[in-house]
N, CA, C, O and CB atoms as a CASP TS submission, in Angstrom:
PFRMAT TS
TARGET T0000
AUTHOR 0000-0000-0000
METHOD Language model
MODEL 1
PARENT N/A
ATOM      1  N   MET     1      21.649  -5.890  -1.709  1.00  0.00           N
ATOM      2  CA  MET     1      20.477  -6.134  -2.522  1.00  0.00           C
ATOM      3  C   MET     1      20.903  -6.665  -3.883  1.00  0.00           C
ATOM      4  O   MET     1      21.924  -6.268  -4.445  1.00  0.00           O
ATOM      5  CB  MET     1      19.641  -4.854  -2.672  1.00  0.00           C
ATOM      6  N   ASN     2      20.096  -7.562  -4.380  1.00  0.00           N
ATOM      7  CA  ASN     2      20.449  -8.089  -5.691  1.00  0.00           C
ATOM      8  C   ASN     2      19.945  -7.169  -6.807  1.00  0.00           C
ATOM      9  O   ASN     2      19.106  -6.296  -6.583  1.00  0.00           O
ATOM     10  CB  ASN     2      19.875  -9.500  -5.866  1.00  0.00           C
ATOM     11  N   SER     3      20.460  -7.380  -7.973  1.00  0.00           N
ATOM     12  CA  SER     3      20.161  -6.479  -9.091  1.00  0.00           C
ATOM     13  C   SER     3      18.706  -6.576  -9.540  1.00  0.00           C
ATOM     14  O   SER     3      18.144  -5.582 -10.000  1.00  0.00           O
ATOM     15  CB  SER     3      21.077  -6.783 -10.265  1.00  0.00           C
ATOM     16  N   GLU     4      18.080  -7.752  -9.418  1.00  0.00           N
ATOM     17  CA  GLU     4      16.672  -7.887  -9.793  1.00  0.00           C
ATOM     18  C   GLU     4      15.796  -7.005  -8.910  1.00  0.00           C
ATOM     19  O   GLU     4      14.883  -6.337  -9.397  1.00  0.00           O
ATOM     20  CB  GLU     4      16.223  -9.356  -9.691  1.00  0.00           C
ATOM     21  N   TYR     5      16.075  -7.006  -7.622  1.00  0.00           N
ATOM     22  CA  TYR     5      15.325  -6.203  -6.656  1.00  0.00           C
ATOM     23  C   TYR     5      15.450  -4.720  -7.004  1.00  0.00           C
ATOM     24  O   TYR     5      14.452  -4.002  -7.050  1.00  0.00           O
ATOM     25  CB  TYR     5      15.829  -6.468  -5.211  1.00  0.00           C
ATOM     26  N   LYS     6      16.669  -4.271  -7.246  1.00  0.00           N
ATOM     27  CA  LYS     6      16.898  -2.870  -7.595  1.00  0.00           C
ATOM     28  C   LYS     6      16.209  -2.508  -8.906  1.00  0.00           C
ATOM     29  O   LYS     6      15.606  -1.442  -9.032  1.00  0.00           O
ATOM     30  CB  LYS     6      18.396  -2.586  -7.695  1.00  0.00           C
ATOM     31  N   LYS     7      16.307  -3.406  -9.875  1.00  0.00           N
ATOM     32  CA  LYS     7      15.709  -3.146 -11.182  1.00  0.00           C
ATOM     33  C   LYS     7      14.190  -3.000 -11.061  1.00  0.00           C
ATOM     34  O   LYS     7      13.605  -2.113 -11.683  1.00  0.00           O
ATOM     35  CB  LYS     7      16.061  -4.276 -12.168  1.00  0.00           C
ATOM     36  N   TYR     8      13.549  -3.862 -10.267  1.00  0.00           N
ATOM     37  CA  TYR     8      12.096  -3.788 -10.105  1.00  0.00           C
ATOM     38  C   TYR     8      11.691  -2.460  -9.467  1.00  0.00           C
ATOM     39  O   TYR     8      10.767  -1.806  -9.951  1.00  0.00           O
ATOM     40  CB  TYR     8      11.588  -4.966  -9.251  1.00  0.00           C
ATOM     41  N   HIS     9      12.353  -2.058  -8.408  1.00  0.00           N
ATOM     42  CA  HIS     9      11.959  -0.852  -7.683  1.00  0.00           C
ATOM     43  C   HIS     9      12.241   0.434  -8.455  1.00  0.00           C
ATOM     44  O   HIS     9      11.734   1.494  -8.088  1.00  0.00           O
ATOM     45  CB  HIS     9      12.669  -0.804  -6.359  1.00  0.00           C
ATOM     46  N   LYS    10      13.033   0.359  -9.507  1.00  0.00           N
ATOM     47  CA  LYS    10      13.255   1.511 -10.384  1.00  0.00           C
ATOM     48  C   LYS    10      12.220   1.569 -11.503  1.00  0.00           C
ATOM     49  O   LYS    10      12.085   2.591 -12.176  1.00  0.00           O
ATOM     50  CB  LYS    10      14.664   1.461 -10.979  1.00  0.00           C
ATOM     51  N   SER    11      11.497   0.483 -11.699  1.00  0.00           N
ATOM     52  CA  SER    11      10.587   0.403 -12.841  1.00  0.00           C
ATOM     53  C   SER    11       9.418   1.375 -12.702  1.00  0.00           C
ATOM     54  O   SER    11       9.034   1.753 -11.596  1.00  0.00           O
ATOM     55  CB  SER    11      10.061  -1.018 -12.996  1.00  0.00           C
ATOM     56  N   LYS    12       8.876   1.760 -13.817  1.00  0.00           N
ATOM     57  CA  LYS    12       7.756   2.699 -13.848  1.00  0.00           C
ATOM     58  C   LYS    12       6.554   2.127 -13.105  1.00  0.00           C
ATOM     59  O   LYS    12       5.873   2.853 -12.380  1.00  0.00           O
ATOM     60  CB  LYS    12       7.374   3.036 -15.298  1.00  0.00           C
ATOM     61  N   ARG    13       6.284   0.834 -13.277  1.00  0.00           N
ATOM     62  CA  ARG    13       5.141   0.193 -12.624  1.00  0.00           C
ATOM     63  C   ARG    13       5.261   0.267 -11.103  1.00  0.00           C
ATOM     64  O   ARG    13       4.295   0.600 -10.417  1.00  0.00           O
ATOM     65  CB  ARG    13       5.023  -1.271 -13.072  1.00  0.00           C
ATOM     66  N   ALA    14       6.437  -0.040 -10.580  1.00  0.00           N
ATOM     67  CA  ALA    14       6.642  -0.007  -9.132  1.00  0.00           C
ATOM     68  C   ALA    14       6.478   1.413  -8.591  1.00  0.00           C
ATOM     69  O   ALA    14       5.903   1.606  -7.520  1.00  0.00           O
ATOM     70  CB  ALA    14       8.036  -0.553  -8.776  1.00  0.00           C
ATOM     71  N   LYS    15       6.976   2.396  -9.321  1.00  0.00           N
ATOM     72  CA  LYS    15       6.847   3.786  -8.891  1.00  0.00           C
ATOM     73  C   LYS    15       5.390   4.230  -8.873  1.00  0.00           C
ATOM     74  O   LYS    15       4.965   4.910  -7.939  1.00  0.00           O
ATOM     75  CB  LYS    15       7.658   4.699  -9.804  1.00  0.00           C
ATOM     76  N   LEU    16       4.621   3.854  -9.892  1.00  0.00           N
ATOM     77  CA  LEU    16       3.203   4.214  -9.940  1.00  0.00           C
ATOM     78  C   LEU    16       2.412   3.532  -8.823  1.00  0.00           C
ATOM     79  O   LEU    16       1.545   4.151  -8.207  1.00  0.00           O
ATOM     80  CB  LEU    16       2.610   3.842 -11.301  1.00  0.00           C
ATOM     81  N   ASP    17       2.711   2.253  -8.562  1.00  0.00           N
ATOM     82  CA  ASP    17       2.037   1.531  -7.480  1.00  0.00           C
ATOM     83  C   ASP    17       2.335   2.173  -6.128  1.00  0.00           C
ATOM     84  O   ASP    17       1.429   2.360  -5.315  1.00  0.00           O
ATOM     85  CB  ASP    17       2.465   0.055  -7.469  1.00  0.00           C
ATOM     86  N   ARG    18       3.585   2.506  -5.888  1.00  0.00           N
ATOM     87  CA  ARG    18       3.985   3.118  -4.622  1.00  0.00           C
ATOM     88  C   ARG    18       3.314   4.477  -4.442  1.00  0.00           C
ATOM     89  O   ARG    18       2.846   4.803  -3.351  1.00  0.00           O
ATOM     90  CB  ARG    18       5.513   3.268  -4.556  1.00  0.00           C
ATOM     91  N   ALA    19       3.268   5.268  -5.514  1.00  0.00           N
ATOM     92  CA  ALA    19       2.633   6.587  -5.453  1.00  0.00           C
ATOM     93  C   ALA    19       1.143   6.453  -5.155  1.00  0.00           C
ATOM     94  O   ALA    19       0.596   7.245  -4.387  1.00  0.00           O
ATOM     95  CB  ALA    19       2.844   7.351  -6.775  1.00  0.00           C
ATOM     96  N   ALA    20       0.480   5.467  -5.749  1.00  0.00           N
ATOM     97  CA  ALA    20      -0.953   5.256  -5.514  1.00  0.00           C
ATOM     98  C   ALA    20      -1.206   4.842  -4.064  1.00  0.00           C
ATOM     99  O   ALA    20      -2.163   5.306  -3.444  1.00  0.00           O
ATOM    100  CB  ALA    20      -1.508   4.185  -6.480  1.00  0.00           C
ATOM    101  N   ARG    21      -0.354   3.971  -3.524  1.00  0.00           N
ATOM    102  CA  ARG    21      -0.509   3.556  -2.119  1.00  0.00           C
ATOM    103  C   ARG    21      -0.303   4.739  -1.186  1.00  0.00           C
ATOM    104  O   ARG    21      -1.048   4.903  -0.219  1.00  0.00           O
ATOM    105  CB  ARG    21       0.485   2.427  -1.768  1.00  0.00           C
ATOM    106  N   ASN    22       0.693   5.559  -1.464  1.00  0.00           N
ATOM    107  CA  ASN    22       0.950   6.733  -0.625  1.00  0.00           C
ATOM    108  C   ASN    22      -0.195   7.739  -0.707  1.00  0.00           C
ATOM    109  O   ASN    22      -0.551   8.362   0.293  1.00  0.00           O
ATOM    110  CB  ASN    22       2.263   7.403  -1.039  1.00  0.00           C
ATOM    111  N   ARG    23      -0.767   7.893  -1.890  1.00  0.00           N
ATOM    112  CA  ARG    23      -1.870   8.834  -2.080  1.00  0.00           C
ATOM    113  C   ARG    23      -3.080   8.432  -1.241  1.00  0.00           C
ATOM    114  O   ARG    23      -3.684   9.280  -0.584  1.00  0.00           O
ATOM    115  CB  ARG    23      -2.258   8.913  -3.564  1.00  0.00           C
ATOM    116  N   VAL    24      -3.442   7.145  -1.256  1.00  0.00           N
ATOM    117  CA  VAL    24      -4.603   6.696  -0.487  1.00  0.00           C
ATOM    118  C   VAL    24      -4.309   6.743   1.011  1.00  0.00           C
ATOM    119  O   VAL    24      -5.209   7.007   1.809  1.00  0.00           O
ATOM    120  CB  VAL    24      -5.008   5.268  -0.906  1.00  0.00           C
ATOM    121  N   ARG    25      -3.070   6.494   1.396  1.00  0.00           N
ATOM    122  CA  ARG    25      -2.695   6.579   2.809  1.00  0.00           C
ATOM    123  C   ARG    25      -2.866   8.013   3.321  1.00  0.00           C
ATOM    124  O   ARG    25      -3.390   8.221   4.416  1.00  0.00           O
ATOM    125  CB  ARG    25      -1.234   6.104   3.013  1.00  0.00           C
ATOM    126  N   GLN    26      -2.428   8.999   2.537  1.00  0.00           N
ATOM    127  CA  GLN    26      -2.577  10.402   2.925  1.00  0.00           C
ATOM    128  C   GLN    26      -4.049  10.806   2.984  1.00  0.00           C
ATOM    129  O   GLN    26      -4.442  11.588   3.850  1.00  0.00           O
ATOM    130  CB  GLN    26      -1.824  11.309   1.944  1.00  0.00           C
ATOM    131  N   LEU    27      -4.858  10.283   2.079  1.00  0.00           N
ATOM    132  CA  LEU    27      -6.282  10.588   2.072  1.00  0.00           C
ATOM    133  C   LEU    27      -6.951  10.071   3.341  1.00  0.00           C
ATOM    134  O   LEU    27      -7.767  10.766   3.946  1.00  0.00           O
ATOM    135  CB  LEU    27      -6.952   9.985   0.835  1.00  0.00           C
ATOM    136  N   ILE    28      -6.604   8.853   3.740  1.00  0.00           N
ATOM    137  CA  ILE    28      -7.185   8.285   4.959  1.00  0.00           C
ATOM    138  C   ILE    28      -6.711   9.047   6.186  1.00  0.00           C
ATOM    139  O   ILE    28      -7.493   9.279   7.108  1.00  0.00           O
ATOM    140  CB  ILE    28      -6.823   6.799   5.090  1.00  0.00           C
ATOM    141  N   LYS    29      -5.435   9.444   6.210  1.00  0.00           N
ATOM    142  CA  LYS    29      -4.928  10.256   7.321  1.00  0.00           C
ATOM    143  C   LYS    29      -5.712  11.553   7.440  1.00  0.00           C
ATOM    144  O   LYS    29      -6.041  11.997   8.541  1.00  0.00           O
ATOM    145  CB  LYS    29      -3.434  10.560   7.133  1.00  0.00           C
ATOM    146  N   LYS    30      -6.005  12.148   6.304  1.00  0.00           N
ATOM    147  CA  LYS    30      -6.728  13.423   6.282  1.00  0.00           C
ATOM    148  C   LYS    30      -8.160  13.248   6.783  1.00  0.00           C
ATOM    149  O   LYS    30      -8.659  14.084   7.537  1.00  0.00           O
ATOM    150  CB  LYS    30      -6.734  14.013   4.861  1.00  0.00           C
ATOM    151  N   LYS    31      -8.822  12.169   6.370  1.00  0.00           N
ATOM    152  CA  LYS    31     -10.212  11.932   6.746  1.00  0.00           C
ATOM    153  C   LYS    31     -10.368  11.469   8.182  1.00  0.00           C
ATOM    154  O   LYS    31     -11.225  11.972   8.908  1.00  0.00           O
ATOM    155  CB  LYS    31     -10.820  10.917   5.829  1.00  0.00           C
ATOM    156  N   ARG    32      -9.546  10.514   8.599  1.00  0.00           N
ATOM    157  CA  ARG    32      -9.718   9.875   9.907  1.00  0.00           C
ATOM    158  C   ARG    32      -8.737  10.342  10.971  1.00  0.00           C
ATOM    159  O   ARG    32      -8.933  10.073  12.156  1.00  0.00           O
ATOM    160  CB  ARG    32      -9.594   8.406   9.756  1.00  0.00           C
ATOM    161  N   GLY    33      -7.687  11.036  10.559  1.00  0.00           N
ATOM    162  CA  GLY    33      -6.669  11.468  11.508  1.00  0.00           C
ATOM    163  C   GLY    33      -5.506  10.498  11.521  1.00  0.00           C
ATOM    164  O   GLY    33      -5.648   9.334  11.148  1.00  0.00           O
ATOM    165  N   ALA    34      -4.354  10.986  11.952  1.00  0.00           N
ATOM    166  CA  ALA    34      -3.126  10.180  11.930  1.00  0.00           C
ATOM    167  C   ALA    34      -3.207   8.986  12.870  1.00  0.00           C
ATOM    168  O   ALA    34      -2.592   7.954  12.601  1.00  0.00           O
ATOM    169  CB  ALA    34      -1.929  11.038  12.301  1.00  0.00           C
ATOM    170  N   LYS    35      -3.951   9.102  13.966  1.00  0.00           N
ATOM    171  CA  LYS    35      -4.041   8.003  14.919  1.00  0.00           C
ATOM    172  C   LYS    35      -4.750   6.786  14.335  1.00  0.00           C
ATOM    173  O   LYS    35      -4.556   5.669  14.815  1.00  0.00           O
ATOM    174  CB  LYS    35      -4.760   8.461  16.166  1.00  0.00           C
ATOM    175  N   ALA    36      -5.555   6.985  13.320  1.00  0.00           N
ATOM    176  CA  ALA    36      -6.286   5.877  12.703  1.00  0.00           C
ATOM    177  C   ALA    36      -5.341   4.877  12.048  1.00  0.00           C
ATOM    178  O   ALA    36      -5.707   3.719  11.845  1.00  0.00           O
ATOM    179  CB  ALA    36      -7.276   6.406  11.670  1.00  0.00           C
ATOM    180  N   LEU    37      -4.129   5.314  11.717  1.00  0.00           N
ATOM    181  CA  LEU    37      -3.187   4.428  11.031  1.00  0.00           C
ATOM    182  C   LEU    37      -2.054   3.936  11.923  1.00  0.00           C
ATOM    183  O   LEU    37      -1.132   3.288  11.426  1.00  0.00           O
ATOM    184  CB  LEU    37      -2.607   5.133   9.843  1.00  0.00           C
ATOM    185  N   ASN    38      -2.089   4.217  13.199  1.00  0.00           N
ATOM    186  CA  ASN    38      -1.036   3.743  14.100  1.00  0.00           C
ATOM    187  C   ASN    38      -1.020   2.224  14.134  1.00  0.00           C
ATOM    188  O   ASN    38      -1.988   1.594  14.559  1.00  0.00           O
ATOM    189  CB  ASN    38      -1.233   4.307  15.520  1.00  0.00           C
ATOM    190  N   GLY    39       0.087   1.637  13.685  1.00  0.00           N
ATOM    191  CA  GLY    39       0.227   0.185  13.693  1.00  0.00           C
ATOM    192  C   GLY    39      -0.618  -0.509  12.646  1.00  0.00           C
ATOM    193  O   GLY    39      -0.805  -1.724  12.704  1.00  0.00           O
ATOM    194  N   LYS    40      -1.129   0.245  11.693  1.00  0.00           N
ATOM    195  CA  LYS    40      -2.009  -0.340  10.686  1.00  0.00           C
ATOM    196  C   LYS    40      -1.503  -0.027   9.289  1.00  0.00           C
ATOM    197  O   LYS    40      -0.658   0.846   9.097  1.00  0.00           O
ATOM    198  CB  LYS    40      -3.443   0.171  10.857  1.00  0.00           C
ATOM    199  N   GLU    41      -2.032  -0.751   8.328  1.00  0.00           N
ATOM    200  CA  GLU    41      -1.651  -0.571   6.933  1.00  0.00           C
ATOM    201  C   GLU    41      -2.895  -0.496   6.070  1.00  0.00           C
ATOM    202  O   GLU    41      -3.988  -0.895   6.472  1.00  0.00           O
ATOM    203  CB  GLU    41      -0.732  -1.712   6.460  1.00  0.00           C
ATOM    204  N   ILE    42      -2.695   0.022   4.887  1.00  0.00           N
ATOM    205  CA  ILE    42      -3.757   0.096   3.896  1.00  0.00           C
ATOM    206  C   ILE    42      -3.773  -1.224   3.134  1.00  0.00           C
ATOM    207  O   ILE    42      -2.724  -1.728   2.732  1.00  0.00           O
ATOM    208  CB  ILE    42      -3.556   1.315   2.928  1.00  0.00           C
ATOM    209  N   ASP    43      -4.964  -1.779   2.937  1.00  0.00           N
ATOM    210  CA  ASP    43      -5.101  -3.021   2.184  1.00  0.00           C
ATOM    211  C   ASP    43      -6.081  -2.789   1.049  1.00  0.00           C
ATOM    212  O   ASP    43      -7.153  -2.216   1.249  1.00  0.00           O
ATOM    213  CB  ASP    43      -5.572  -4.191   3.099  1.00  0.00           C
ATOM    214  N   HIS    44      -5.710  -3.237  -0.146  1.00  0.00           N
ATOM    215  CA  HIS    44      -6.596  -3.155  -1.298  1.00  0.00           C
ATOM    216  C   HIS    44      -7.256  -4.514  -1.454  1.00  0.00           C
ATOM    217  O   HIS    44      -6.573  -5.522  -1.637  1.00  0.00           O
ATOM    218  CB  HIS    44      -5.822  -2.737  -2.601  1.00  0.00           C
ATOM    219  N   ILE    45      -8.568  -4.547  -1.384  1.00  0.00           N
ATOM    220  CA  ILE    45      -9.306  -5.801  -1.386  1.00  0.00           C
ATOM    221  C   ILE    45      -9.035  -6.607  -2.656  1.00  0.00           C
ATOM    222  O   ILE    45      -8.870  -7.825  -2.586  1.00  0.00           O
ATOM    223  CB  ILE    45     -10.799  -5.530  -1.247  1.00  0.00           C
ATOM    224  N   ASP    46      -8.987  -5.952  -3.805  1.00  0.00           N
ATOM    225  CA  ASP    46      -8.754  -6.680  -5.054  1.00  0.00           C
ATOM    226  C   ASP    46      -7.271  -6.881  -5.363  1.00  0.00           C
ATOM    227  O   ASP    46      -6.930  -7.509  -6.366  1.00  0.00           O
ATOM    228  CB  ASP    46      -9.409  -5.948  -6.198  1.00  0.00           C
ATOM    229  N   GLY    47      -6.386  -6.355  -4.515  1.00  0.00           N
ATOM    230  CA  GLY    47      -4.950  -6.538  -4.704  1.00  0.00           C
ATOM    231  C   GLY    47      -4.319  -5.557  -5.668  1.00  0.00           C
ATOM    232  O   GLY    47      -3.112  -5.623  -5.903  1.00  0.00           O
ATOM    233  N   ASN    48      -5.097  -4.649  -6.235  1.00  0.00           N
ATOM    234  CA  ASN    48      -4.586  -3.669  -7.193  1.00  0.00           C
ATOM    235  C   ASN    48      -4.332  -2.348  -6.470  1.00  0.00           C
ATOM    236  O   ASN    48      -5.291  -1.669  -6.105  1.00  0.00           O
ATOM    237  CB  ASN    48      -5.582  -3.470  -8.376  1.00  0.00           C
ATOM    238  N   PRO    49      -3.069  -1.959  -6.250  1.00  0.00           N
ATOM    239  CA  PRO    49      -2.783  -0.743  -5.495  1.00  0.00           C
ATOM    240  C   PRO    49      -3.207   0.533  -6.204  1.00  0.00           C
ATOM    241  O   PRO    49      -3.260   1.593  -5.580  1.00  0.00           O
ATOM    242  CB  PRO    49      -1.328  -0.673  -5.195  1.00  0.00           C
ATOM    243  N   ARG    50      -3.505   0.454  -7.478  1.00  0.00           N
ATOM    244  CA  ARG    50      -3.929   1.664  -8.195  1.00  0.00           C
ATOM    245  C   ARG    50      -5.433   1.879  -8.139  1.00  0.00           C
ATOM    246  O   ARG    50      -5.914   2.941  -8.532  1.00  0.00           O
ATOM    247  CB  ARG    50      -3.486   1.592  -9.641  1.00  0.00           C
ATOM    248  N   ASN    51      -6.185   0.896  -7.659  1.00  0.00           N
ATOM    249  CA  ASN    51      -7.632   1.023  -7.528  1.00  0.00           C
ATOM    250  C   ASN    51      -7.938   1.558  -6.129  1.00  0.00           C
ATOM    251  O   ASN    51      -8.106   0.787  -5.184  1.00  0.00           O
ATOM    252  CB  ASN    51      -8.352  -0.351  -7.781  1.00  0.00           C
ATOM    253  N   ASN    52      -8.008   2.880  -6.009  1.00  0.00           N
ATOM    254  CA  ASN    52      -8.199   3.505  -4.707  1.00  0.00           C
ATOM    255  C   ASN    52      -9.639   3.922  -4.453  1.00  0.00           C
ATOM    256  O   ASN    52      -9.884   4.889  -3.732  1.00  0.00           O
ATOM    257  CB  ASN    52      -7.305   4.698  -4.583  1.00  0.00           C
ATOM    258  N   SER    53     -10.588   3.211  -5.031  1.00  0.00           N
ATOM    259  CA  SER    53     -11.988   3.530  -4.778  1.00  0.00           C
ATOM    260  C   SER    53     -12.308   3.197  -3.320  1.00  0.00           C
ATOM    261  O   SER    53     -11.739   2.259  -2.762  1.00  0.00           O
ATOM    262  CB  SER    53     -12.930   2.750  -5.753  1.00  0.00           C
ATOM    263  N   PRO    54     -13.217   3.960  -2.698  1.00  0.00           N
ATOM    264  CA  PRO    54     -13.513   3.752  -1.276  1.00  0.00           C
ATOM    265  C   PRO    54     -13.937   2.328  -0.929  1.00  0.00           C
ATOM    266  O   PRO    54     -13.630   1.852   0.163  1.00  0.00           O
ATOM    267  CB  PRO    54     -14.591   4.695  -0.850  1.00  0.00           C
ATOM    268  N   GLY    55     -14.622   1.649  -1.815  1.00  0.00           N
ATOM    269  CA  GLY    55     -15.063   0.280  -1.540  1.00  0.00           C
ATOM    270  C   GLY    55     -13.953  -0.753  -1.639  1.00  0.00           C
ATOM    271  O   GLY    55     -14.140  -1.901  -1.234  1.00  0.00           O
ATOM    272  N   ASN    56     -12.814  -0.369  -2.166  1.00  0.00           N
ATOM    273  CA  ASN    56     -11.711  -1.310  -2.360  1.00  0.00           C
ATOM    274  C   ASN    56     -10.607  -1.160  -1.316  1.00  0.00           C
ATOM    275  O   ASN    56      -9.711  -2.000  -1.244  1.00  0.00           O
ATOM    276  CB  ASN    56     -11.126  -1.129  -3.736  1.00  0.00           C
ATOM    277  N   VAL    57     -10.660  -0.108  -0.512  1.00  0.00           N
ATOM    278  CA  VAL    57      -9.586   0.178   0.438  1.00  0.00           C
ATOM    279  C   VAL    57     -10.079  -0.059   1.861  1.00  0.00           C
ATOM    280  O   VAL    57     -11.189   0.331   2.223  1.00  0.00           O
ATOM    281  CB  VAL    57      -9.077   1.632   0.273  1.00  0.00           C
ATOM    282  N   ARG    58      -9.236  -0.702   2.655  1.00  0.00           N
ATOM    283  CA  ARG    58      -9.560  -0.880   4.078  1.00  0.00           C
ATOM    284  C   ARG    58      -8.283  -0.732   4.895  1.00  0.00           C
ATOM    285  O   ARG    58      -7.177  -0.875   4.374  1.00  0.00           O
ATOM    286  CB  ARG    58     -10.228  -2.274   4.341  1.00  0.00           C
ATOM    287  N   VAL    59      -8.451  -0.448   6.164  1.00  0.00           N
ATOM    288  CA  VAL    59      -7.330  -0.305   7.088  1.00  0.00           C
ATOM    289  C   VAL    59      -7.327  -1.543   7.973  1.00  0.00           C
ATOM    290  O   VAL    59      -8.308  -1.836   8.657  1.00  0.00           O
ATOM    291  CB  VAL    59      -7.434   1.023   7.943  1.00  0.00           C
ATOM    292  N   ILE    60      -6.196  -2.275   7.950  1.00  0.00           N
ATOM    293  CA  ILE    60      -6.074  -3.468   8.780  1.00  0.00           C
ATOM    294  C   ILE    60      -4.737  -3.451   9.509  1.00  0.00           C
ATOM    295  O   ILE    60      -3.850  -2.665   9.175  1.00  0.00           O
ATOM    296  CB  ILE    60      -6.214  -4.751   7.927  1.00  0.00           C
ATOM    297  N   SER    61      -4.594  -4.320  10.504  1.00  0.00           N
ATOM    298  CA  SER    61      -3.354  -4.364  11.272  1.00  0.00           C
ATOM    299  C   SER    61      -2.212  -4.876  10.397  1.00  0.00           C
ATOM    300  O   SER    61      -2.435  -5.624   9.445  1.00  0.00           O
ATOM    301  CB  SER    61      -3.519  -5.255  12.523  1.00  0.00           C
ATOM    302  N   ARG    62      -1.000  -4.470  10.727  1.00  0.00           N
ATOM    303  CA  ARG    62       0.183  -4.928   9.974  1.00  0.00           C
ATOM    304  C   ARG    62       0.295  -6.443  10.028  1.00  0.00           C
ATOM    305  O   ARG    62       0.606  -7.094   9.030  1.00  0.00           O
ATOM    306  CB  ARG    62       1.474  -4.284  10.532  1.00  0.00           C
ATOM    307  N   HIS    63       0.037  -6.991  11.208  1.00  0.00           N
ATOM    308  CA  HIS    63       0.161  -8.437  11.379  1.00  0.00           C
ATOM    309  C   HIS    63      -0.791  -9.179  10.448  1.00  0.00           C
ATOM    310  O   HIS    63      -0.385 -10.124   9.772  1.00  0.00           O
ATOM    311  CB  HIS    63      -0.112  -8.829  12.835  1.00  0.00           C
ATOM    312  N   ARG    64      -2.025  -8.768  10.409  1.00  0.00           N
ATOM    313  CA  ARG    64      -3.023  -9.441   9.573  1.00  0.00           C
ATOM    314  C   ARG    64      -2.684  -9.276   8.088  1.00  0.00           C
ATOM    315  O   ARG    64      -2.936 -10.180   7.292  1.00  0.00           O
ATOM    316  CB  ARG    64      -4.436  -8.884   9.864  1.00  0.00           C
ATOM    317  N   ASN    65      -2.124  -8.144   7.719  1.00  0.00           N
ATOM    318  CA  ASN    65      -1.802  -7.880   6.321  1.00  0.00           C
ATOM    319  C   ASN    65      -0.608  -8.705   5.850  1.00  0.00           C
ATOM    320  O   ASN    65      -0.508  -9.000   4.659  1.00  0.00           O
ATOM    321  CB  ASN    65      -1.521  -6.400   6.120  1.00  0.00           C
ATOM    322  N   ARG    66       0.287  -9.080   6.739  1.00  0.00           N
ATOM    323  CA  ARG    66       1.526  -9.745   6.321  1.00  0.00           C
ATOM    324  C   ARG    66       1.573 -11.234   6.627  1.00  0.00           C
ATOM    325  O   ARG    66       2.517 -11.905   6.210  1.00  0.00           O
ATOM    326  CB  ARG    66       2.686  -9.086   6.975  1.00  0.00           C
ATOM    327  N   VAL    67       0.602 -11.769   7.331  1.00  0.00           N
ATOM    328  CA  VAL    67       0.569 -13.192   7.652  1.00  0.00           C
ATOM    329  C   VAL    67      -0.088 -13.935   6.507  1.00  0.00           C
ATOM    330  O   VAL    67      -1.069 -13.462   5.934  1.00  0.00           O
ATOM    331  CB  VAL    67      -0.184 -13.454   8.984  1.00  0.00           C
ATOM    332  N   LYS    68       0.445 -15.088   6.175  1.00  0.00           N
ATOM    333  CA  LYS    68      -0.174 -15.898   5.112  1.00  0.00           C
ATOM    334  C   LYS    68      -1.568 -16.311   5.551  1.00  0.00           C
ATOM    335  O   LYS    68      -1.785 -16.735   6.686  1.00  0.00           O
ATOM    336  CB  LYS    68       0.691 -17.156   4.779  1.00  0.00           C
ATOM    337  N   GLN    69      -2.499 -16.177   4.630  1.00  0.00           N
ATOM    338  CA  GLN    69      -3.896 -16.511   4.968  1.00  0.00           C
ATOM    339  C   GLN    69      -4.377 -17.687   4.186  1.00  0.00           C
ATOM    340  O   GLN    69      -5.524 -18.105   4.342  1.00  0.00           O
ATOM    341  CB  GLN    69      -4.812 -15.335   4.718  1.00  0.00           C
TER
END
């Protein structure tokens, strides 16, 4: 890994974003069950991982989330 990559993932912003994504993932698991996330990912409609309001979060397939649109 290059030093830029390591530096970014140590940054406070990256840690807060990751924690927010994990928090919403656990909330959805709790509400819908673990099977609801099999092969799927959490997507934030506005692109802001810290905005975990119910209207901004959706569950979509990994393929759809990672393919250029």
